[in-house]
Amino acid sequence: MLHDSNEPFPPHVLREYAMLADGERGALLGPRGDVVWMCAPRWHNDAVFSALVGGQGVFAVTPRDLHSVWGGSYEDGTLIWNSRWTTHAGLIGCREALMYPGDPERAVILRRIRGLDGPAPVRVVLDARANFGRHRMTRLALSDGVWTARSGDLRVRLTGAEGARIDDGVLSMEVDIPEGEELDLVLEISSARLPRTPPDPDASWVATEEAWSKAVPGLENTIAADDARQSYAVLRGMTGSNGAMVAAATMGLPERANEKRNYDYRYAWIRDQCFVGEAAAACGAVDLVDDAVRFVTGRLLADGPQMHPAYTVDGGRVPDEVDVGLPGYPGGSSKVGNWVNKQFQLDAFGESLLLFAAAAGLDRLELDHWRAVETCIGAIEQRWREPDAGIWELDNRRWAHSRLICVAGLRGIAAHAPAAQGSRWAALADVITADVSEDCLHPSGRWQRAPGDPRVDASLLLPMVRGALPPDDVRSAVTLAAIHRELGRKGYLYRFSQDPRPLADAEGAFLLCGFTMATALHLHGEEKEAVRWFERNRAACGSPGLFTEEYDIEQRQLRGNFPQAFVHAAMLEASQRLAEPVGNHAPIVI
């Protein structure tokens, strides 16, 4: 049974959560001012706040008036969030952030409560529970206005709450902040010894503001600069000091209710990291490009042809699946780990080459990176004929997308190589293209998803926009038209038709595919249609502007882990691509 402190903070629909992140971990913040999810010390470690998935642990600043109305927004180009509640007594504000950039061993949550219009009567609750709620706080002590405690192996320190009381290992207090005044709370959670003195709130806020202002470019050359900056901030906040970026901040959030599939995305997927680097390169934003190149280079040089599809953020093996025994988010499960650790995904090598090609176009490749390029091409030479799990991580087959992405990567990097080397790599691309044409060309002239599987697949948009084939190749135009016709609904796109059911009955619309459709339409000269798709998919988020993997177009709800990095990358890239001149690819009939 949950402790009483968690009972006022039940799960909300995902569109109501904001994310705070500092590169090393992320925290989900609900509309009642409840931090209900954070892993510590890093993304893939156990949660210290796990109320989101039915566990124990919360850090809340919440109005005492239960009839309050919530709102909030990010400060432009940052992950600094401003909560706002309208109550019968007035207007309450709370400025919130993880101190940025983060320390890999120590999380610092900054919360500044304000009486904006009238007094601010709030309740503060701290219930830190390490290891998914197994360890309540112990050794609670107050000294010079600062609380210290332990939770499992974690050290906890809270400043600004000297009036709190202890109730069964939980700290709580009620406070009334007069209009125009502020109260700073600073919570530190660390796996290492804490610094001798707590952080100064004013200095911490200034440092965080300055760091964000340097981390996120203006992106004024996009068609949606405000949202592009916000997506870039999300990606920056999900990328750590060693360059690794997690696929999502959470685990166990279902795409379809009660499917009980595996949904732990707190790891660094090679493919997703490449998507982000390619999107950042399109915008000329070199920091995220360099991070992606650094992490992927390390994995290729370490593992070569045996490179895994995903790693922990410190480059380790993704753990096997284990159920931690919590109820899970409604309709979901509480499994940690991911079966991806046993898969081979050929397209990860093709995406790596595309990343390196994008970086080369910005003159960002050095000697070690070119060694990784050669290792990657050697891996493709060795393994491109093997069946793989593919982009959707299904059964092992010779997926058309996997092979065509390798073609795109080979052609992309060949353009930046010495002539003799580039010619050899381009020749390998021709061989693979001929192989795909032999077993995955549908009688209608379009690509099909795999040998013996005539269905069209939205993933086939990706080789198209990445240059696997010449711009005027009719196979691309026919494939684009078929995807638009067969998998598009109401301006959103589904991955593939899974069975005779209507598309929306099988899964949600896939936002990565929707933004890629916008880019592909633009390349084929369909400018108005491209913008329509972009705007429809851009709207598939909650009020904080965060995207999940899927969108339920009937219920208008977010589905899956939150936020999903590759969707933000696709939005960022589409925002840039649609600002460029219309492409000259073969026209399509839609």
Coordinates of C-alpha atoms in Angstrom, one line a residue:
M1 CA 0.0 0.0 0.0
L2 CA 1.2 3.5 -0.8
H3 CA 2.1 5.8 2.0
D4 CA -0.4 8.6 2.7
S5 CA 2.0 11.1 1.2
N6 CA 1.4 9.6 -2.3
E7 CA -2.3 9.4 -2.1
P8 CA -3.0 13.0 -3.3
F9 CA -0.8 12.4 -6.3
P10 CA -2.4 9.8 -8.5
P11 CA -1.2 9.4 -12.1
H12 CA -2.3 11.9 -14.7
V13 CA -2.6 11.6 -18.4
L14 CA 0.8 12.1 -20.0
R15 CA 0.0 15.4 -21.7
E16 CA -0.1 17.1 -18.3
Y17 CA 3.5 16.3 -17.3
A18 CA 6.6 18.4 -17.7
M19 CA 10.1 17.2 -17.7
L20 CA 13.1 18.7 -15.8
A21 CA 16.5 17.3 -17.0
D22 CA 20.1 18.1 -16.6
G23 CA 21.7 15.7 -19.0
E24 CA 22.4 13.0 -16.4
R25 CA 18.8 12.3 -15.3
G26 CA 15.3 13.6 -15.7
A27 CA 12.3 14.2 -13.4
L28 CA 8.7 14.2 -14.4
L29 CA 6.6 17.0 -12.8
G30 CA 2.8 16.7 -12.6
P31 CA 0.1 19.4 -12.5
R32 CA -0.2 19.2 -8.6
G33 CA 3.5 20.1 -8.4
D34 CA 4.4 16.5 -7.8
V35 CA 7.8 15.2 -8.9
V36 CA 6.7 11.6 -9.4
W37 CA 9.6 10.1 -11.4
M38 CA 13.3 10.4 -11.2
C39 CA 16.1 7.8 -11.3
A40 CA 19.3 8.4 -9.4
P41 CA 22.1 8.9 -9.7
R42 CA 21.6 8.5 -13.5
W43 CA 19.0 7.7 -16.1
H44 CA 19.2 3.9 -16.0
N45 CA 19.6 3.6 -12.2
D46 CA 16.6 2.7 -9.9
A47 CA 14.0 5.3 -9.3
V48 CA 14.0 7.4 -6.1
F49 CA 10.6 8.9 -7.0
S50 CA 8.4 6.1 -8.6
A51 CA 4.8 7.2 -7.9
L52 CA 4.4 7.4 -11.7
V53 CA 4.5 3.6 -12.0
G54 CA 2.6 2.8 -8.8
G55 CA 5.6 3.0 -6.4
Q56 CA 6.4 5.2 -3.5
G57 CA 8.3 8.4 -3.5
V58 CA 7.4 12.0 -4.4
F59 CA 8.7 15.5 -4.0
A60 CA 5.8 17.9 -4.1
V61 CA 5.1 21.6 -3.8
T62 CA 1.3 21.8 -4.1
P63 CA -1.4 24.3 -3.3
R64 CA -3.4 23.6 -0.2
D65 CA -6.5 24.7 -2.0
L66 CA -7.7 21.5 -3.7
H67 CA -9.9 23.6 -6.1
S68 CA -6.9 25.3 -7.8
V69 CA -6.5 25.4 -11.6
W70 CA -3.0 24.5 -13.0
G71 CA -1.0 25.9 -15.8
G72 CA 2.6 26.3 -16.7
S73 CA 5.3 26.8 -19.4
Y74 CA 9.0 26.4 -20.1
E75 CA 11.2 29.5 -20.3
D76 CA 12.2 29.8 -24.0
G77 CA 14.9 27.4 -25.1
T78 CA 15.3 25.8 -21.6
L79 CA 14.0 23.1 -19.4
I80 CA 13.2 25.7 -16.7
W81 CA 9.5 25.2 -15.9
N82 CA 7.2 27.7 -14.3
S83 CA 4.2 26.1 -12.6
R84 CA 1.2 28.4 -11.9
W85 CA -1.9 27.7 -9.9
T86 CA -5.0 29.9 -9.7
T87 CA -6.7 29.5 -6.3
H88 CA -9.6 31.2 -4.4
A89 CA -6.9 33.1 -2.5
G90 CA -4.8 34.3 -5.5
L91 CA -2.1 33.2 -7.9
I92 CA 0.8 30.9 -6.9
G93 CA 3.9 30.3 -8.9
C94 CA 6.8 27.8 -8.6
R95 CA 9.9 28.0 -10.8
E96 CA 11.5 24.6 -11.2
A97 CA 14.6 23.1 -12.7
L98 CA 17.3 20.5 -12.3
M99 CA 20.5 22.5 -11.9
Y100 CA 22.1 22.5 -15.3
P101 CA 24.5 21.1 -16.4
G102 CA 24.2 18.1 -14.1
D103 CA 26.7 16.2 -12.0
P104 CA 26.7 12.5 -12.9
E105 CA 26.6 11.6 -9.2
R106 CA 24.4 14.3 -7.7
A107 CA 21.0 15.6 -8.7
V108 CA 20.0 19.1 -7.6
I109 CA 16.4 20.1 -7.9
L110 CA 15.7 23.9 -7.6
R111 CA 12.2 25.0 -6.7
R112 CA 11.4 28.7 -6.1
I113 CA 7.8 29.2 -4.7
R114 CA 6.3 32.7 -5.3
G115 CA 3.2 34.5 -4.1
L116 CA 2.3 36.1 -7.4
D117 CA -1.1 37.6 -6.6
G118 CA -2.2 37.2 -3.0
P119 CA -0.6 34.8 -0.5
A120 CA 0.7 31.4 -1.6
P121 CA -0.5 28.7 0.8
V122 CA 1.3 25.5 -0.2
R123 CA 2.1 22.1 1.2
V124 CA 5.6 20.6 0.7
V125 CA 6.2 16.9 0.8
L126 CA 9.5 15.0 0.5
D127 CA 9.3 11.2 0.5
A128 CA 12.6 10.0 -1.2
R129 CA 12.4 6.2 -1.7
A130 CA 15.5 4.7 -3.3
N131 CA 15.4 1.4 -5.3
F132 CA 11.9 1.8 -6.6
G133 CA 10.4 2.6 -3.2
R134 CA 12.2 -0.1 -1.2
H135 CA 14.1 2.3 1.1
R136 CA 12.3 5.0 3.0
M137 CA 14.4 7.9 4.4
T138 CA 16.4 7.2 7.5
R139 CA 18.8 9.2 9.7
L140 CA 16.7 12.3 9.3
A141 CA 18.3 15.2 11.0
L142 CA 17.9 19.0 11.0
S143 CA 20.9 21.2 11.5
D144 CA 21.2 24.9 10.9
G145 CA 17.9 24.8 8.9
V146 CA 19.1 22.0 6.6
W147 CA 17.7 18.5 6.6
T148 CA 19.9 15.5 5.8
A149 CA 18.9 11.8 5.4
R150 CA 19.8 8.5 3.8
S151 CA 17.7 6.4 1.4
G152 CA 19.3 3.1 0.6
D153 CA 22.8 4.1 -0.8
L154 CA 21.7 7.6 -1.6
R155 CA 22.4 10.7 0.4
V156 CA 19.6 13.3 0.7
R157 CA 19.8 17.0 1.7
L158 CA 17.0 19.6 1.6
T159 CA 17.4 23.3 2.3
G160 CA 14.6 25.8 2.8
A161 CA 12.2 23.5 4.7
E162 CA 13.4 24.0 8.3
G163 CA 9.7 24.1 9.4
A164 CA 9.0 20.6 8.1
R165 CA 8.1 17.8 10.5
I166 CA 8.8 14.1 10.3
D167 CA 6.0 11.6 9.9
D168 CA 7.0 8.0 9.4
G169 CA 10.1 8.9 7.4
V170 CA 8.4 11.6 5.3
L171 CA 9.1 15.3 5.6
S172 CA 6.1 17.7 5.2
M173 CA 5.3 21.2 6.0
E174 CA 2.6 23.8 5.3
V175 CA 3.7 27.4 4.6
D176 CA 2.1 30.7 3.6
I177 CA 4.2 32.8 1.4
P178 CA 3.1 36.5 1.3
E179 CA 2.4 38.2 -2.0
G180 CA 5.6 39.3 -3.7
E181 CA 7.9 37.1 -1.6
E182 CA 9.7 33.8 -2.4
L183 CA 10.8 30.6 -0.8
D184 CA 13.7 28.6 -2.2
L185 CA 13.8 24.8 -1.8
V186 CA 17.0 23.0 -2.9
L187 CA 17.0 19.2 -2.9
E188 CA 20.2 17.2 -3.4
I189 CA 20.2 13.5 -4.0
S190 CA 23.6 11.9 -4.5
S191 CA 25.4 8.5 -4.7
A192 CA 28.6 10.2 -3.4
R193 CA 29.5 12.3 -0.4
L194 CA 27.7 15.7 -0.6
P195 CA 29.7 18.9 -0.7
R196 CA 30.3 20.5 2.6
T197 CA 27.8 23.3 2.1
P198 CA 24.5 23.2 0.2
P199 CA 24.2 25.1 -3.1
D200 CA 23.3 28.8 -2.9
P201 CA 19.9 29.2 -4.5
D202 CA 20.6 32.5 -6.2
A203 CA 23.9 31.4 -7.6
S204 CA 22.4 28.0 -8.7
W205 CA 19.6 29.7 -10.6
V206 CA 22.0 32.1 -12.3
A207 CA 24.4 29.3 -13.3
T208 CA 21.5 27.2 -14.7
E209 CA 20.1 30.2 -16.7
E210 CA 23.5 31.0 -18.2
A211 CA 24.2 27.3 -19.1
W212 CA 20.9 27.0 -20.9
S213 CA 21.4 30.2 -22.8
K214 CA 24.7 28.8 -24.1
A215 CA 23.3 25.3 -24.8
V216 CA 20.4 26.1 -27.1
P217 CA 20.9 28.0 -30.4
G218 CA 18.4 30.5 -31.8
L219 CA 17.3 28.3 -34.7
E220 CA 15.7 31.3 -36.4
N221 CA 16.2 29.6 -39.8
T222 CA 13.4 27.1 -39.1
I223 CA 9.7 27.4 -39.8
A224 CA 8.8 27.0 -36.1
A225 CA 11.7 28.5 -34.2
D226 CA 10.1 28.5 -30.7
D227 CA 9.1 24.9 -30.9
A228 CA 12.4 24.0 -32.5
R229 CA 14.3 25.6 -29.6
Q230 CA 12.1 23.7 -27.2
S231 CA 12.8 20.4 -28.9
Y232 CA 16.5 21.1 -29.0
A233 CA 16.4 21.9 -25.2
V234 CA 14.7 18.5 -24.6
L235 CA 17.4 16.7 -26.6
R236 CA 20.1 18.7 -24.8
G237 CA 18.6 17.8 -21.5
M238 CA 18.6 14.1 -22.4
T239 CA 22.2 14.1 -23.4
G240 CA 24.9 13.6 -20.8
S241 CA 28.4 14.9 -20.4
N242 CA 29.8 11.8 -22.1
G243 CA 27.7 12.4 -25.2
A244 CA 25.2 9.6 -24.5
M245 CA 21.5 10.4 -25.1
V246 CA 18.6 8.3 -23.6
A247 CA 15.8 7.4 -25.9
A248 CA 13.2 8.4 -23.3
A249 CA 13.2 9.6 -19.7
T250 CA 10.8 6.9 -18.5
M251 CA 9.9 3.2 -18.4
G252 CA 6.6 1.3 -18.3
L253 CA 4.4 3.9 -20.0
P254 CA 2.2 1.9 -22.4
E255 CA 1.5 2.5 -26.0
R256 CA -1.6 0.3 -25.8
A257 CA -3.2 -0.5 -22.5
N258 CA -2.6 -3.9 -20.9
E259 CA -0.3 -5.2 -23.7
K260 CA 2.4 -5.8 -21.0
R261 CA 5.2 -5.2 -23.5
N262 CA 8.6 -4.1 -22.6
Y263 CA 8.9 -0.3 -22.4
D264 CA 12.1 0.6 -20.6
Y265 CA 13.7 3.3 -22.8
R266 CA 16.2 4.8 -20.3
Y267 CA 19.1 3.7 -22.5
A268 CA 21.1 5.1 -25.4
W269 CA 19.9 3.7 -28.7
I270 CA 22.5 4.1 -31.5
R271 CA 19.8 4.8 -34.1
D272 CA 18.1 7.4 -31.9
Q273 CA 21.4 9.1 -31.2
C274 CA 22.1 9.3 -34.9
F275 CA 18.7 10.7 -35.6
V276 CA 19.5 13.5 -33.1
G277 CA 22.9 14.2 -34.6
E278 CA 21.5 14.3 -38.1
A279 CA 18.8 16.7 -37.1
A280 CA 21.2 19.0 -35.3
A281 CA 23.6 18.9 -38.3
A282 CA 20.7 20.0 -40.5
C283 CA 20.4 23.1 -38.3
G284 CA 24.1 23.7 -38.1
A285 CA 24.1 23.0 -34.3
V286 CA 27.4 21.3 -33.7
D287 CA 27.2 20.5 -30.0
L288 CA 24.7 17.7 -30.3
V289 CA 26.4 16.5 -33.5
D290 CA 29.7 16.2 -31.6
D291 CA 28.1 14.4 -28.7
A292 CA 26.4 11.9 -31.0
V293 CA 29.6 11.3 -33.0
R294 CA 31.6 10.8 -29.8
F295 CA 29.3 8.3 -28.3
V296 CA 28.8 6.3 -31.5
T297 CA 32.5 6.3 -32.3
G298 CA 33.2 4.8 -28.9
R299 CA 30.8 2.0 -29.4
L300 CA 32.0 1.2 -32.9
L301 CA 35.6 1.1 -32.0
A302 CA 34.9 -1.0 -28.9
D303 CA 32.5 -3.5 -30.4
G304 CA 32.9 -3.3 -34.2
P305 CA 30.5 -5.6 -36.1
Q306 CA 29.0 -6.7 -32.8
M307 CA 27.9 -3.2 -31.9
H308 CA 24.7 -3.4 -29.9
P309 CA 21.6 -1.5 -30.8
A310 CA 21.5 0.2 -27.3
Y311 CA 23.8 0.7 -24.3
T312 CA 23.5 2.2 -20.9
V313 CA 24.5 5.8 -20.8
D314 CA 28.0 4.9 -19.5
G315 CA 28.5 2.5 -22.4
G316 CA 27.6 -0.7 -20.5
R317 CA 25.3 -3.5 -21.5
V318 CA 21.5 -2.9 -21.3
P319 CA 20.3 -5.2 -18.5
D320 CA 18.0 -8.2 -19.0
E321 CA 14.3 -7.7 -18.2
V322 CA 13.3 -7.8 -14.6
D323 CA 9.9 -7.0 -13.1
V324 CA 10.4 -4.7 -10.1
G325 CA 7.0 -5.7 -8.7
L326 CA 5.1 -2.4 -8.9
P327 CA 1.6 -1.9 -10.2
G328 CA 2.9 0.2 -13.1
Y329 CA 1.4 3.2 -14.8
P330 CA -2.3 2.3 -15.6
G331 CA -2.3 -0.1 -18.5
G332 CA 1.5 -0.6 -18.3
S333 CA 4.0 -2.7 -16.4
S334 CA 7.1 -2.2 -14.2
K335 CA 9.8 -4.1 -16.1
V336 CA 13.3 -2.7 -16.2
G337 CA 15.8 -3.7 -18.8
N338 CA 15.2 -4.4 -22.4
W339 CA 15.3 -7.3 -24.8
V340 CA 17.1 -5.1 -27.3
N341 CA 20.3 -6.4 -25.7
K342 CA 19.9 -9.6 -27.6
Q343 CA 19.1 -8.1 -31.0
F344 CA 21.1 -7.3 -34.1
Q345 CA 19.8 -4.2 -35.9
L346 CA 21.6 -3.7 -39.2
D347 CA 20.1 -0.2 -39.8
A348 CA 22.1 1.1 -36.8
F349 CA 25.3 0.8 -38.9
G350 CA 23.7 2.7 -41.8
E351 CA 22.4 5.4 -39.5
S352 CA 25.9 5.7 -38.0
L353 CA 27.3 6.4 -41.5
L354 CA 24.6 9.0 -42.0
L355 CA 25.6 10.6 -38.8
F356 CA 29.3 10.7 -39.8
A357 CA 28.4 12.0 -43.2
A358 CA 26.4 14.8 -41.6
A359 CA 29.3 15.6 -39.3
A360 CA 31.8 15.6 -42.2
G361 CA 29.6 18.2 -43.9
L362 CA 30.3 20.4 -41.0
D363 CA 34.0 19.5 -40.9
R364 CA 33.6 17.8 -37.5
L365 CA 35.3 14.4 -38.2
E366 CA 38.8 13.7 -36.8
L367 CA 41.1 10.6 -37.2
D368 CA 39.3 8.4 -34.7
H369 CA 36.0 9.2 -36.2
W370 CA 37.3 8.1 -39.6
R371 CA 38.5 4.9 -38.0
A372 CA 35.0 4.4 -36.7
V373 CA 33.7 5.0 -40.3
E374 CA 35.9 2.2 -41.6
T375 CA 34.9 -0.1 -38.8
C376 CA 31.3 0.6 -39.5
I377 CA 31.6 -0.1 -43.3
G378 CA 33.5 -3.3 -42.5
A379 CA 30.6 -4.4 -40.3
I380 CA 28.1 -3.7 -43.1
E381 CA 30.3 -5.7 -45.5
Q382 CA 30.3 -8.6 -43.1
R383 CA 26.7 -8.6 -42.0
W384 CA 24.4 -6.9 -44.5
R385 CA 23.0 -10.2 -45.8
E386 CA 22.0 -11.4 -42.3
P387 CA 18.4 -11.1 -41.1
D388 CA 18.0 -8.5 -38.4
A389 CA 15.3 -7.2 -36.0
G390 CA 14.9 -3.9 -37.9
I391 CA 13.8 -0.5 -36.9
W392 CA 10.6 -1.7 -35.2
E393 CA 12.5 -4.4 -33.3
L394 CA 10.4 -7.3 -34.6
D395 CA 11.4 -10.8 -35.7
N396 CA 14.6 -11.3 -37.7
R397 CA 14.0 -10.8 -41.4
R398 CA 15.8 -9.1 -44.3
W399 CA 14.0 -5.8 -43.9
A400 CA 14.1 -3.5 -46.9
H401 CA 14.5 -0.5 -44.6
S402 CA 17.6 -1.9 -42.9
R403 CA 19.4 -2.5 -46.1
L404 CA 18.3 0.7 -47.8
I405 CA 19.5 2.8 -44.8
C406 CA 22.9 1.2 -45.2
V407 CA 22.8 2.2 -48.9
A408 CA 22.0 5.8 -47.8
G409 CA 24.8 5.8 -45.3
L410 CA 27.4 4.4 -47.7
R411 CA 26.4 7.0 -50.4
G412 CA 26.4 9.8 -47.8
I413 CA 29.9 9.1 -46.4
A414 CA 31.3 8.2 -49.8
A415 CA 30.8 11.8 -50.9
H416 CA 33.3 12.9 -48.2
A417 CA 35.9 10.3 -48.7
P418 CA 38.9 10.2 -51.1
A419 CA 37.9 9.2 -54.6
A420 CA 39.1 5.6 -54.6
Q421 CA 37.7 4.8 -51.2
G422 CA 34.4 6.6 -52.0
S423 CA 34.0 4.7 -55.2
R424 CA 34.4 1.4 -53.4
W425 CA 31.8 2.3 -50.8
A426 CA 29.4 3.5 -53.5
A427 CA 29.9 0.3 -55.3
L428 CA 28.9 -1.6 -52.2
A429 CA 25.8 0.6 -52.0
D430 CA 24.9 -0.4 -55.6
V431 CA 25.3 -4.1 -54.7
I432 CA 22.9 -3.8 -51.7
T433 CA 20.4 -1.8 -53.7
A434 CA 20.3 -4.5 -56.4
D435 CA 19.7 -7.1 -53.7
V436 CA 16.8 -5.1 -52.2
S437 CA 15.3 -4.7 -55.7
E438 CA 15.5 -8.4 -56.2
D439 CA 13.5 -9.4 -53.2
C440 CA 11.6 -6.3 -52.0
L441 CA 10.3 -4.6 -55.0
H442 CA 6.5 -4.9 -55.1
P443 CA 4.7 -5.6 -58.5
S444 CA 3.3 -2.1 -58.3
G445 CA 6.8 -0.6 -58.5
R446 CA 7.1 0.5 -54.8
W447 CA 9.2 -1.0 -52.1
Q448 CA 7.7 -3.6 -49.7
R449 CA 8.8 -4.1 -46.2
A450 CA 10.5 -7.6 -46.5
P451 CA 10.7 -10.6 -48.8
G452 CA 7.4 -12.4 -48.7
D453 CA 5.7 -9.5 -47.0
P454 CA 4.1 -7.2 -49.6
R455 CA 2.9 -4.6 -47.1
V456 CA 4.2 -1.0 -47.3
D457 CA 6.0 0.4 -44.3
A458 CA 6.4 4.0 -43.1
S459 CA 10.0 3.3 -42.3
L460 CA 10.7 3.3 -46.0
L461 CA 10.4 7.1 -46.0
L462 CA 13.7 7.3 -44.2
P463 CA 16.0 5.9 -46.9
M464 CA 14.1 8.2 -49.3
V465 CA 14.9 11.4 -47.4
R466 CA 18.5 10.2 -46.6
G467 CA 19.5 9.9 -50.3
A468 CA 19.6 6.1 -50.7
L469 CA 18.4 6.6 -54.3
P470 CA 18.6 9.5 -56.8
P471 CA 16.1 12.3 -56.3
D472 CA 14.1 11.4 -59.5
D473 CA 13.9 7.6 -58.7
V474 CA 10.4 6.5 -59.5
R475 CA 10.4 3.8 -56.8
S476 CA 10.6 6.4 -54.1
A477 CA 7.7 8.4 -55.6
V478 CA 5.5 5.4 -55.9
T479 CA 6.4 4.3 -52.3
L480 CA 5.7 7.7 -50.9
A481 CA 2.3 7.8 -52.6
A482 CA 1.5 4.3 -51.3
I483 CA 2.5 5.2 -47.7
H484 CA 0.5 8.4 -47.8
R485 CA -2.6 6.5 -49.2
E486 CA -2.4 3.3 -47.1
L487 CA -1.0 4.4 -43.8
G488 CA -2.0 8.1 -43.5
R489 CA -5.1 9.1 -41.5
K490 CA -6.2 12.7 -40.6
G491 CA -2.7 14.0 -41.2
Y492 CA -1.0 11.4 -39.0
L493 CA 0.9 8.3 -40.1
Y494 CA 0.9 4.7 -38.9
R495 CA 4.0 2.4 -39.2
F496 CA 2.3 -0.4 -41.1
S497 CA -0.9 -2.3 -41.3
Q498 CA -0.6 -5.0 -38.6
D499 CA -3.8 -7.0 -39.3
P500 CA -7.2 -6.5 -40.9
R501 CA -8.3 -4.2 -38.1
P502 CA -8.5 -0.4 -38.7
L503 CA -5.0 1.1 -38.2
A504 CA -6.1 3.1 -35.1
D505 CA -7.3 -0.1 -33.4
A506 CA -3.9 -1.7 -33.6
E507 CA -1.7 1.1 -32.3
G508 CA -1.3 4.9 -32.2
A509 CA -0.1 7.1 -35.0
F510 CA 3.7 7.2 -35.0
L511 CA 5.0 10.7 -34.7
L512 CA 8.5 10.0 -36.0
C513 CA 6.8 8.8 -39.3
G514 CA 4.5 11.8 -39.4
F515 CA 7.3 14.3 -39.3
T516 CA 9.3 12.3 -41.8
M517 CA 6.3 12.3 -44.1
A518 CA 6.3 16.1 -44.0
T519 CA 10.0 16.2 -44.9
A520 CA 9.5 13.7 -47.8
L521 CA 6.5 15.6 -49.2
H522 CA 8.6 18.8 -49.2
L523 CA 11.4 17.0 -51.0
H524 CA 8.9 16.0 -53.7
G525 CA 7.6 19.5 -54.2
E526 CA 4.4 19.1 -52.2
E527 CA 4.9 22.2 -50.1
K528 CA 1.4 22.9 -48.8
E529 CA 0.8 19.2 -48.0
A530 CA 4.2 19.0 -46.2
V531 CA 3.3 22.0 -44.0
R532 CA -0.1 20.5 -43.2
W533 CA 1.5 17.3 -42.1
F534 CA 4.1 19.2 -40.0
E535 CA 1.5 21.3 -38.2
R536 CA -0.8 18.3 -37.5
N537 CA 2.0 16.3 -35.9
R538 CA 3.5 19.4 -34.1
A539 CA 0.1 19.7 -32.3
A540 CA 0.3 16.1 -31.0
C541 CA 1.7 17.0 -27.7
G542 CA 0.6 18.2 -24.3
S543 CA 0.7 21.8 -23.0
P544 CA 4.4 21.5 -22.1
G545 CA 5.2 20.7 -25.8
L546 CA 6.6 17.3 -25.1
F547 CA 6.1 14.3 -27.5
T548 CA 5.6 10.6 -26.9
E549 CA 6.3 7.9 -29.4
E550 CA 2.7 7.5 -30.5
Y551 CA -0.5 9.6 -30.6
D552 CA -4.0 8.3 -30.2
I553 CA -5.8 10.4 -32.8
E554 CA -9.3 9.3 -31.6
Q555 CA -8.8 10.1 -27.9
R556 CA -6.2 12.8 -28.6
Q557 CA -3.9 11.4 -26.0
L558 CA -0.1 10.7 -25.8
R559 CA 0.9 7.1 -25.8
G560 CA 4.3 5.5 -24.8
N561 CA 7.4 6.7 -22.9
F562 CA 7.8 10.3 -22.3
P563 CA 9.4 12.4 -23.8
Q564 CA 10.6 10.4 -26.8
A565 CA 13.8 11.8 -28.1
F566 CA 13.6 10.7 -31.7
V567 CA 10.2 12.5 -32.2
H568 CA 11.8 15.7 -31.0
A569 CA 14.6 15.1 -33.4
A570 CA 12.3 14.5 -36.3
M571 CA 10.3 17.7 -35.4
L572 CA 13.5 19.7 -35.2
E573 CA 14.8 18.4 -38.5
A574 CA 11.4 18.9 -40.3
S575 CA 11.3 22.4 -39.0
Q576 CA 14.6 23.1 -40.7
R577 CA 14.0 21.1 -43.9
L578 CA 10.7 22.8 -44.6
A579 CA 12.4 26.2 -44.4
E580 CA 14.7 25.2 -47.3
P581 CA 13.8 25.5 -51.0
V582 CA 11.3 22.9 -52.2
G583 CA 13.0 19.8 -53.4
N584 CA 13.2 18.3 -56.9
H585 CA 12.5 14.7 -56.2
A586 CA 10.1 12.8 -58.5
P587 CA 6.5 14.1 -58.2
I588 CA 3.9 12.0 -56.6
V589 CA 0.2 11.5 -56.9
I590 CA -1.6 11.8 -53.5

